[in-house]
């Protein structure tokens, strides 16, 4: 289940505005198709996504026809455990 947030462009300005806190993030392609979810410190994870396309802890929803991540949305968590619970709810 996708996050109920608007997509933001995966670019430096967006990453710079991401919280320096744990959370759940969802990456999407240019068509708005979800590519999958990940958890971690949001700013760090999104920096890695911007640089490499996919952070180490990212869980793709499908590898078939997956495009490059160009969009992101996230939900801030209060702790790593909370972020893990959010991931369980959305995957």
N, CA and C of each residue as an Amber inpcrd file, in Angstrom:
protein
   273
   0.8410000  -1.1680000   0.0000000   0.0000000   0.0000000   0.0000000
   0.8930000   1.2410000   0.0000000   0.6610000   2.1360000  -0.8900000
   1.4510000   3.3650000  -1.0070000   1.1470000   4.3340000   0.1220000
   2.0880000   5.2050000   0.3880000   1.8730000   6.2710000   1.3590000
   0.8630000   7.2640000   0.7990000   0.0860000   7.8260000   1.6580000
  -0.9130000   8.8070000   1.2250000  -0.3390000  10.2070000   1.3660000
   0.6830000  10.4400000   0.6170000   1.3630000  11.7370000   0.5820000
   1.6040000  12.0820000  -0.8770000   1.7910000  13.3530000  -1.1560000
   2.1120000  13.7520000  -2.5230000   3.5620000  13.4220000  -2.8310000
   3.8010000  13.0660000  -4.0940000   5.1710000  12.8300000  -4.5390000
   5.9290000  14.1520000  -4.5480000   7.2090000  14.0800000  -4.2360000
   8.1300000  15.2090000  -4.3360000   9.2390000  14.7760000  -5.2920000
   9.7940000  15.6940000  -6.0400000  10.8960000  15.3110000  -6.9350000
  12.1060000  14.8670000  -6.1170000  12.7460000  13.8060000  -6.5510000
  13.9600000  13.3280000  -5.8940000  15.1270000  14.1510000  -6.4320000
  15.3810000  15.2660000  -5.7590000  16.4550000  16.1850000  -6.1540000
  17.0750000  16.7810000  -4.8960000  18.1830000  17.4650000  -5.0830000
  18.9540000  17.9770000  -3.9400000  18.1340000  18.8460000  -2.9950000
  17.2920000  19.7090000  -3.5260000  16.5130000  20.5930000  -2.6510000
  15.5260000  19.8060000  -1.7930000  14.9390000  18.7680000  -2.3500000
  14.0160000  17.9260000  -1.5870000  14.7730000  17.1780000  -0.5010000
  15.9060000  16.5940000  -0.8610000  16.7200000  15.8530000   0.1020000
  17.1640000  16.7830000   1.2350000  17.5200000  18.0090000   0.8990000
  17.9330000  18.9710000   1.9120000  16.8300000  19.3320000   2.8880000
  15.5770000  19.2170000   2.4580000  14.4360000  19.5160000   3.3330000
  13.9460000  18.2850000   4.0990000  14.4620000  17.1160000   3.7860000
  14.0400000  15.8930000   4.4770000  14.5000000  15.9440000   5.9340000
  13.6830000  15.4210000   6.8350000  14.0780000  15.4270000   8.2470000
  15.3180000  14.5760000   8.4950000  16.1100000  15.0030000   9.4490000
  17.2700000  14.2310000   9.8840000  16.7830000  13.3260000  11.0200000
  15.8270000  12.4520000  10.6790000  15.1670000  11.5820000  11.6560000
  14.7450000  10.2980000  10.9540000  14.4870000   9.2780000  11.7480000
  14.0160000   8.0200000  11.1720000  12.6640000   8.2040000  10.5090000
  12.4390000   7.3820000   9.4990000  11.1580000   7.3930000   8.8350000
  11.0730000   6.3120000   7.7760000   9.9200000   6.2410000   7.1730000
   9.6390000   5.3410000   6.0560000   9.5850000   6.1980000   4.8040000
  10.2350000   5.7630000   3.7390000  10.1650000   6.5000000   2.4850000
   9.7560000   5.5510000   1.3650000   9.1700000   6.1300000   0.3540000
   8.7340000   5.4000000  -0.8340000   9.3350000   6.0960000  -2.0500000
   9.9670000   5.3360000  -2.9160000  10.5100000   5.8830000  -4.1520000
   9.5760000   5.5500000  -5.2980000   9.4580000   6.4790000  -6.2440000
   8.6080000   6.2720000  -7.4040000   9.3090000   6.6970000  -8.6800000
   8.8130000   6.1880000  -9.7960000   9.3890000   6.5780000 -11.0870000
   8.6670000   7.7950000 -11.6330000   9.0240000   8.2040000 -12.8240000
   8.4620000   9.4320000 -13.4010000   6.9670000   9.3310000 -13.6780000
   6.4300000   8.1170000 -13.7630000   4.9890000   7.9230000 -13.9660000
   4.2110000   7.8910000 -12.6570000   4.9170000   7.9510000 -11.5240000
   4.2530000   7.8770000 -10.2280000   4.0170000   6.4580000  -9.7610000
   4.6860000   5.5110000 -10.3960000   4.5810000   4.1200000  -9.9910000
   5.5400000   3.8720000  -8.8370000   5.0420000   3.2640000  -7.7710000
   5.8820000   2.9680000  -6.6270000   6.9160000   1.9110000  -6.9890000
   8.1630000   2.2010000  -6.6320000   9.2480000   1.2500000  -6.8600000
   9.5650000   0.4450000  -5.6130000   9.1230000   0.9320000  -4.4580000
   9.3570000   0.2250000  -3.2090000   9.5370000   1.1680000  -2.0410000
   9.8570000   0.5660000  -0.8960000   9.9570000   1.2890000   0.3680000
  11.3010000   1.0490000   1.0320000  11.6550000   1.9330000   1.9340000
  12.8370000   1.7700000   2.7510000  12.6550000   2.5210000   4.0530000
  13.4840000   2.1890000   5.0230000  13.4700000   2.9000000   6.3010000
  14.8870000   3.3150000   6.6450000  14.9830000   4.2850000   7.4920000
  16.2820000   4.7640000   7.9560000  16.1890000   6.2340000   8.2690000
  17.3380000   6.8410000   8.4950000  17.3780000   8.2920000   8.6930000
  17.0850000   8.9010000   7.3250000  15.9800000   9.5940000   7.2220000
  15.4530000  10.0120000   5.9190000  16.4600000  10.7700000   5.0780000
  17.0930000  11.7740000   5.6240000  18.0210000  12.5830000   4.8240000
  19.1650000  11.7200000   4.2870000  19.6960000  10.8310000   5.1200000
  20.7940000   9.9640000   4.6930000  20.3470000   8.9930000   3.6050000
  19.1810000   8.3870000   3.7880000  18.6660000   7.4330000   2.8100000
  18.4020000   8.1060000   1.4650000  17.8440000   9.3170000   1.5080000
  17.5180000  10.0100000   0.2660000  18.7630000  10.5220000  -0.4420000
  19.7940000  10.8840000   0.3180000  21.0800000  11.2470000  -0.3030000
  21.6230000  10.0540000  -1.0840000  21.5370000   8.8860000  -0.4840000
  22.0200000   7.6720000  -1.1460000  21.1660000   7.3490000  -2.3750000
  19.8590000   7.5200000  -2.2660000  18.9720000   7.2690000  -3.4110000
  19.2900000   8.2220000  -4.5520000  19.5530000   9.4650000  -4.2230000
  19.8700000  10.4590000  -5.2440000  21.2000000  10.1310000  -5.9260000
  22.1650000   9.7010000  -5.1500000  23.4950000   9.4140000  -5.6940000
  23.5610000   8.0860000  -6.4470000  22.8960000   7.0590000  -5.9130000
  23.0730000   5.7100000  -6.4570000  21.8030000   5.0830000  -7.0180000
  20.6700000   5.7380000  -6.8340000  19.4170000   5.2080000  -7.3730000
  18.6490000   4.3290000  -6.4250000  19.3660000   3.6650000  -5.5160000
  18.6780000   2.7660000  -4.5980000  19.5240000   2.5650000  -3.3440000
  19.0380000   3.0080000  -2.1830000  19.7890000   2.8010000  -0.9500000
  19.9180000   1.3190000  -0.6050000  20.8900000   0.9950000   0.2170000
  21.1720000  -0.4000000   0.5650000  19.9780000  -1.1070000   1.2030000
  19.2240000  -0.4350000   2.0480000  18.1070000  -1.0730000   2.7430000
  16.7790000  -0.9850000   2.0270000  16.7900000  -0.5830000   0.7880000
  15.5680000  -0.3890000   0.0100000  14.9600000  -1.7320000  -0.3860000
  13.6470000  -1.8580000  -0.2390000  12.9390000  -3.0800000  -0.6060000
  12.0460000  -2.7990000  -1.8170000  12.4820000  -3.2130000  -3.0100000
  11.6640000  -2.9570000  -4.2050000  10.3660000  -3.7500000  -4.1660000
   9.3120000  -3.1470000  -4.7130000   8.0350000  -3.8540000  -4.7770000
   8.0160000  -4.8230000  -5.9460000   8.7850000  -4.5140000  -6.9980000
   8.8790000  -5.3820000  -8.1660000  10.1140000  -4.9890000  -8.9510000
  10.7490000  -5.9690000  -9.5600000  11.9100000  -5.6570000 -10.3890000
  11.5620000  -5.6390000 -11.8670000  10.3560000  -6.0450000 -12.2010000
   9.9270000  -6.0770000 -13.6040000   9.5930000  -4.6790000 -14.0900000
  10.2810000  -4.2330000 -15.0920000   9.9930000  -2.9400000 -15.7100000
  10.1660000  -1.7580000 -14.7850000  10.9400000  -1.9430000 -13.7240000
  11.1330000  -0.8590000 -12.7650000  11.9420000   0.2680000 -13.3960000
  11.4090000   1.4720000 -13.2690000  12.1170000   2.6360000 -13.7770000
  13.0910000   3.1630000 -12.7390000  13.7370000   4.2370000 -13.0820000
  14.6560000   4.9000000 -12.1560000  13.8500000   5.7340000 -11.1720000
  14.2880000   5.7860000  -9.9070000  13.5620000   6.6300000  -8.9550000
  13.7570000   8.1170000  -9.2720000  12.6570000   8.8110000  -9.4400000
  12.6880000  10.2470000  -9.7010000  11.8090000  11.0180000  -8.7210000
  11.0640000  10.2750000  -7.8950000  10.1480000  10.9050000  -6.9490000
  10.2470000  10.1990000  -5.6080000   9.8570000  10.9120000  -4.5740000
   9.9060000  10.3560000  -3.2290000   8.7620000  10.9230000  -2.3970000
   8.3450000  10.1520000  -1.4380000   7.4510000  10.6300000  -0.3850000
   7.8330000   9.8810000   0.8800000   7.5570000  10.4850000   2.0330000
   7.9810000   9.8640000   3.2740000   7.0210000  10.1580000   4.3990000
   7.1850000   9.3640000   5.4620000   6.4770000   9.5710000   6.7190000
   7.5120000   9.5020000   7.8340000   7.5810000  10.5470000   8.5940000
   8.5500000  10.6170000   9.6870000   8.1280000   9.6750000  10.8110000
   9.1070000   9.0610000  11.4590000   8.8630000   8.1660000  12.5770000
   9.5320000   8.7300000  13.8260000   9.1180000   8.2280000  14.9660000
   9.6890000   8.6950000  16.2290000  10.9220000   7.9020000  16.6350000
  11.1290000   6.7380000  16.0080000  12.2720000   5.8860000  16.3300000
  12.4670000   4.8700000  15.2140000  13.5660000   4.1300000  15.2810000
  13.8020000   3.0710000  14.3030000  12.7110000   2.0020000  14.4000000
  12.3280000   1.6490000  15.6100000  11.2740000   0.6460000  15.8000000
   9.9570000   1.1270000  15.1860000   9.6460000   2.4030000  15.3490000
   8.4350000   2.9650000  14.7580000   8.5110000   2.9030000  13.2360000
   9.6680000   3.2260000  12.6640000   9.8530000   3.1530000  11.2110000
   9.6610000   1.7130000  10.7250000  10.1580000   0.7480000  11.4740000
   9.9760000  -0.6610000  11.1030000   8.5120000  -1.0600000  11.1340000
   7.7590000  -0.5650000  12.0990000   6.3070000  -0.8440000  12.1590000
   5.5910000  -0.2270000  10.9580000   5.9820000   0.9960000  10.5970000
   5.3900000   1.6360000   9.4190000   5.6660000   0.8200000   8.1620000
   6.8900000   0.3120000   8.0430000   7.2370000  -0.5200000   6.8900000
   6.3740000  -1.7770000   6.8460000   6.1900000  -2.4170000   7.9970000
   5.3440000  -3.6170000   8.0470000   3.9060000  -3.3000000   7.6220000
   3.4100000  -2.1300000   7.9780000   2.0550000  -1.7330000   7.6160000
   1.8940000  -1.4940000   6.1140000   2.9620000  -1.0430000   5.4590000
   2.8590000  -0.6580000   4.0530000   3.3810000  -1.6900000   3.0740000
   4.0090000  -2.7310000   3.5590000   4.5260000  -3.7750000   2.6530000
   3.7930000  -5.0850000   2.8310000
